[in-house]
XYZ file of C-alpha atoms in Angstrom:
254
model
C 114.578 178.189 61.301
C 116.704 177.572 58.683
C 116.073 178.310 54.732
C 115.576 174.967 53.732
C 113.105 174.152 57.232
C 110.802 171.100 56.030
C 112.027 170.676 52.499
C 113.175 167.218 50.773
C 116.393 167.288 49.134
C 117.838 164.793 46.914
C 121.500 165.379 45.920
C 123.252 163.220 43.431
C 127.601 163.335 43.216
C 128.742 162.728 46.847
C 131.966 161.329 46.494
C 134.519 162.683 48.915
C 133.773 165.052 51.682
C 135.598 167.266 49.389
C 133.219 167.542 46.551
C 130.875 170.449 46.168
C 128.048 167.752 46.615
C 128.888 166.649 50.369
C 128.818 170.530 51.385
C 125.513 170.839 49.607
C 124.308 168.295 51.413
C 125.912 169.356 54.927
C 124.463 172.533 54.477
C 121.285 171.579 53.394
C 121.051 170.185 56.579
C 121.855 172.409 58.720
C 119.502 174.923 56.877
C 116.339 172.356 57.908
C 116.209 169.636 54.854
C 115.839 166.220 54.823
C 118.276 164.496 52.841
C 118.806 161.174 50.361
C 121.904 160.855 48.761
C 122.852 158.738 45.245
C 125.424 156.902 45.026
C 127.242 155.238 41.751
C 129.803 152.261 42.160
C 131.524 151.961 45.042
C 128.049 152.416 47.681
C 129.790 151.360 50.392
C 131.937 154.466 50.441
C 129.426 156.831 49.818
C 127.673 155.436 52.848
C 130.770 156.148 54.665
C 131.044 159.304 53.854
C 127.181 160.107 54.195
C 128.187 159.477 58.116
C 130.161 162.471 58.377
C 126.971 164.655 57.839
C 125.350 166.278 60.837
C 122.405 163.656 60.576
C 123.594 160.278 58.100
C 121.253 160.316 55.421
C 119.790 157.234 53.013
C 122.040 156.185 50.144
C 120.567 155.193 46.833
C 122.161 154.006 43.767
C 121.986 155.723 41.124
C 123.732 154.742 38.090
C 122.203 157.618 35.281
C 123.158 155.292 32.454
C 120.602 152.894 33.250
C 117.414 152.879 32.282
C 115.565 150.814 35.442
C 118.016 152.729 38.115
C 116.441 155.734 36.144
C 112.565 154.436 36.069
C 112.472 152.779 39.823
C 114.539 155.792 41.468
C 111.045 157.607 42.312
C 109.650 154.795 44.490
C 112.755 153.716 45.936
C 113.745 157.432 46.841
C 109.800 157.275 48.196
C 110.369 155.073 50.755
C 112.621 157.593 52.776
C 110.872 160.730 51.992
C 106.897 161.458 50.795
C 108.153 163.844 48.240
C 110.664 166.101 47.172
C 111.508 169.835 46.919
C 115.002 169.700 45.599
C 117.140 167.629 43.131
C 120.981 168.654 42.887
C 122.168 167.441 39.794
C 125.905 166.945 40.723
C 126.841 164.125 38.128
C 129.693 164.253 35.450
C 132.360 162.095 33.891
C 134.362 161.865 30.628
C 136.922 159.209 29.696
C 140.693 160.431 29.926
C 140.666 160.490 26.414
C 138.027 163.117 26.143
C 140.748 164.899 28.623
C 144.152 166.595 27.975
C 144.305 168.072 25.684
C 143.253 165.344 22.924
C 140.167 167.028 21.893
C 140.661 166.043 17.875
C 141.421 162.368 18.557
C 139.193 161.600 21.161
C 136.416 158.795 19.473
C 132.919 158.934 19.343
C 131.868 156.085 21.951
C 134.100 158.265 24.804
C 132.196 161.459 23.574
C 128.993 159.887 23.665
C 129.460 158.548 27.229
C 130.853 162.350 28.576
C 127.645 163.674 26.727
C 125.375 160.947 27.943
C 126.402 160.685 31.927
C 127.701 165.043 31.880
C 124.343 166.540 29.548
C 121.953 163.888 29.393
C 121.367 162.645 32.896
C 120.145 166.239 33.835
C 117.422 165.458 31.989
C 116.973 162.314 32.774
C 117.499 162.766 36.742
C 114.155 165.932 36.178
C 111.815 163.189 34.718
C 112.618 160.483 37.262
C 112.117 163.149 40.461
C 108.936 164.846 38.564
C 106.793 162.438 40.254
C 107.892 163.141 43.551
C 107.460 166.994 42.926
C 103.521 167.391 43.068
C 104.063 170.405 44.781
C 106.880 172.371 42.662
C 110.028 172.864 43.841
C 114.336 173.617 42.499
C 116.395 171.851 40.778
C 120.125 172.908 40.813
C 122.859 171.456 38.240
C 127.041 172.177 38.886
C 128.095 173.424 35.820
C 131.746 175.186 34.361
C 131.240 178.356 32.332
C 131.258 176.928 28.962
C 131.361 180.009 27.295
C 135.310 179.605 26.455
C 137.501 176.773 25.464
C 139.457 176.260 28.534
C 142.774 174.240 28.703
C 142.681 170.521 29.259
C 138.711 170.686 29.344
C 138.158 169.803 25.738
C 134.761 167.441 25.750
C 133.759 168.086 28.885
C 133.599 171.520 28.085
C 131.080 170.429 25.468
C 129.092 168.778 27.453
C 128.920 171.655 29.968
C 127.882 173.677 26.807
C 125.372 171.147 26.435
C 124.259 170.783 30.373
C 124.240 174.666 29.915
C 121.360 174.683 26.925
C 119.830 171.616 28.826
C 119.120 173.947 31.816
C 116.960 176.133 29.645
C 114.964 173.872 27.920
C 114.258 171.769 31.077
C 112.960 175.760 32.349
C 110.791 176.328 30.088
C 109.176 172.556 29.898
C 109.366 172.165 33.696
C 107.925 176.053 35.222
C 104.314 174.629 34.344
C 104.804 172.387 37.156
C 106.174 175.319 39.182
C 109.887 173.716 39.306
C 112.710 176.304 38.947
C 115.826 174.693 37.190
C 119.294 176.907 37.685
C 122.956 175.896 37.600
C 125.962 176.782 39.426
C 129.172 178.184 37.896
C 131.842 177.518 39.994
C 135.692 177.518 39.854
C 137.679 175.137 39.759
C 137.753 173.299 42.708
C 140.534 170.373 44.036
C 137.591 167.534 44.188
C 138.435 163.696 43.103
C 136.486 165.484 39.399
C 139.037 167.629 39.171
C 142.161 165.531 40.071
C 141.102 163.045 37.247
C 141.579 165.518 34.643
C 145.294 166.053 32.899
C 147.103 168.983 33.468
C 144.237 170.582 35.207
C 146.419 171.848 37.916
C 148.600 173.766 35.991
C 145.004 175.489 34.960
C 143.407 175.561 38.528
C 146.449 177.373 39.974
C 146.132 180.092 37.811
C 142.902 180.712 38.813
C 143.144 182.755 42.378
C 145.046 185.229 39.965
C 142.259 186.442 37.744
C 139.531 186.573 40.281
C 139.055 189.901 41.293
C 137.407 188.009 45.009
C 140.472 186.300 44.921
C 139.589 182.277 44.764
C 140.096 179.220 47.306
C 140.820 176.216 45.299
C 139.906 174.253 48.404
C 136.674 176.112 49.732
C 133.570 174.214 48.321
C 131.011 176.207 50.817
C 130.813 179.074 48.492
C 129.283 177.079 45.555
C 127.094 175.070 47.860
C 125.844 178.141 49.268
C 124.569 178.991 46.146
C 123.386 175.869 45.721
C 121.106 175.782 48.831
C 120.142 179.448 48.052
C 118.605 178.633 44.402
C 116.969 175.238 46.288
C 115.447 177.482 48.897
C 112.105 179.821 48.389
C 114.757 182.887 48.381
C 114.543 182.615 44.454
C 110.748 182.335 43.669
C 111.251 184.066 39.993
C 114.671 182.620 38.642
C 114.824 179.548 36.387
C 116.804 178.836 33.462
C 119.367 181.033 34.894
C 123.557 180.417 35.873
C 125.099 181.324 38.996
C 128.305 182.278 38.682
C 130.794 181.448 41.969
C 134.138 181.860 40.420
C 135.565 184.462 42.177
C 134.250 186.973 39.113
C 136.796 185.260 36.764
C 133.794 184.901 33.858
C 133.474 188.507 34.457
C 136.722 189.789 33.407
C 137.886 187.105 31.072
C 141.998 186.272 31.265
């Protein structure tokens, strides 16, 4: 019997089988769930890749930036699955100029997009699952400790700053319906997210340095662990909080 026996799991993000997503959702598996996947763009290779989990799941798209993907996703998530226990929010993007470096010349629309499809969408991915969550359940973002201003992060680091205060308003409006809402810190990690930002290596490698765990730029398990820990019934109490998985870099600063 695994931790996640019987539950419904929707998880959002799978891109590669090297994303933090795809070993949420391998685990999640193997711990007992059921599990639909979202896909954005390019479905075809998220189906792909949904056949290298233990059991190939449904793919449904999911573009968070519009409005009937957004309002239908509850019935057409509903014809796989009677309900759901789990969302994992794994969703982010900013344009290259919100990247780099170029945080006082990046323009408005490119901020509004990294704040719309990075902040927003956790929001908006809560309300379209609520109906399928009659009974309660987790929901479980993937955040980067916005607490700093990191290299190279620039807006994105806002909008993690933003997903960050989104996690405890959606807490507090959400626990009446007995849905737990936490994120997960982790470090940086080399997933297609990561390769698309400038210069980012130069601030990944200096990573396994500061962590007093040490930390494995390539090992996604860790954070997904986390992940299917805060979707399981292990956490019955905790909402509105952040997981770190960083290797205890937060702790100790640089």
């Amino acid at each position: 019997m695994g931790i996640l026996q019987g539950k419904r799991i929707l998880v959002t993000g799978v891109l590669t089988n090297a994303s933090i997503a795809f070993s949420v959702a391998k685990l999640a598996q193997e711990e007992g769930a059921t599990v639909v996947l979202t896909g954005y763009g390019r479905l075809s290779l998220v189906e792909r890749i949904a056949k290298r989990l233990p059991a190939p799941p449904p793919v449904i798209e999911l573009d968070v930036q519009n409005t009937e993907h957004l309002e239908t996703l509850a019935d057409r998530v509903g014809e796989h699955v009677d309900g759901l226990d789990g969302v994992v929010h794994a969703i982010g993007f900013a344009p290259q100029t919100a990247l780099g470096g170029n945080f006082l010349n990046t323009a408005w629309e490119d901020v509004s997009t990294a704040l719309h499809v990075s902040t927003y969408s956790y929001k908006s991915l809560a309300v379209a699952c609520l109906p399928l969550m009659k009974e309660g359940g987790a929901i479980v973002g993937l955040d980067f400790d916005a607490t700093k201003a990191w290299p190279v992060y620039d807006w994105m680091g806002v909008a993690k700053a933003g997903l960050e205060s989104c996690n405890r308003y959606l807490a507090r409006d959400l626990g009446r319906h007995n849905i737990r809402v936490n994120l997960v810190a982790a470090g940086p990690l080399r997933t297609m997210a990561a390769k698309s930002i400038p210069g980012f290596q130069e601030f990944e490698e200096a990573w396994p340095g500061k962590a007093p765990l040490g930390w494995d730029l390539s090992d996604t398990e860790p954070a997904a662990k986390a992940c299917v820990a805060l979707l399981s019934d292990w956490f019955p109490a905790t909402t509105g909080d952040i997981v770190h998985v960083d290797g205890g870099v937060h702790a100790v600063g640089s």
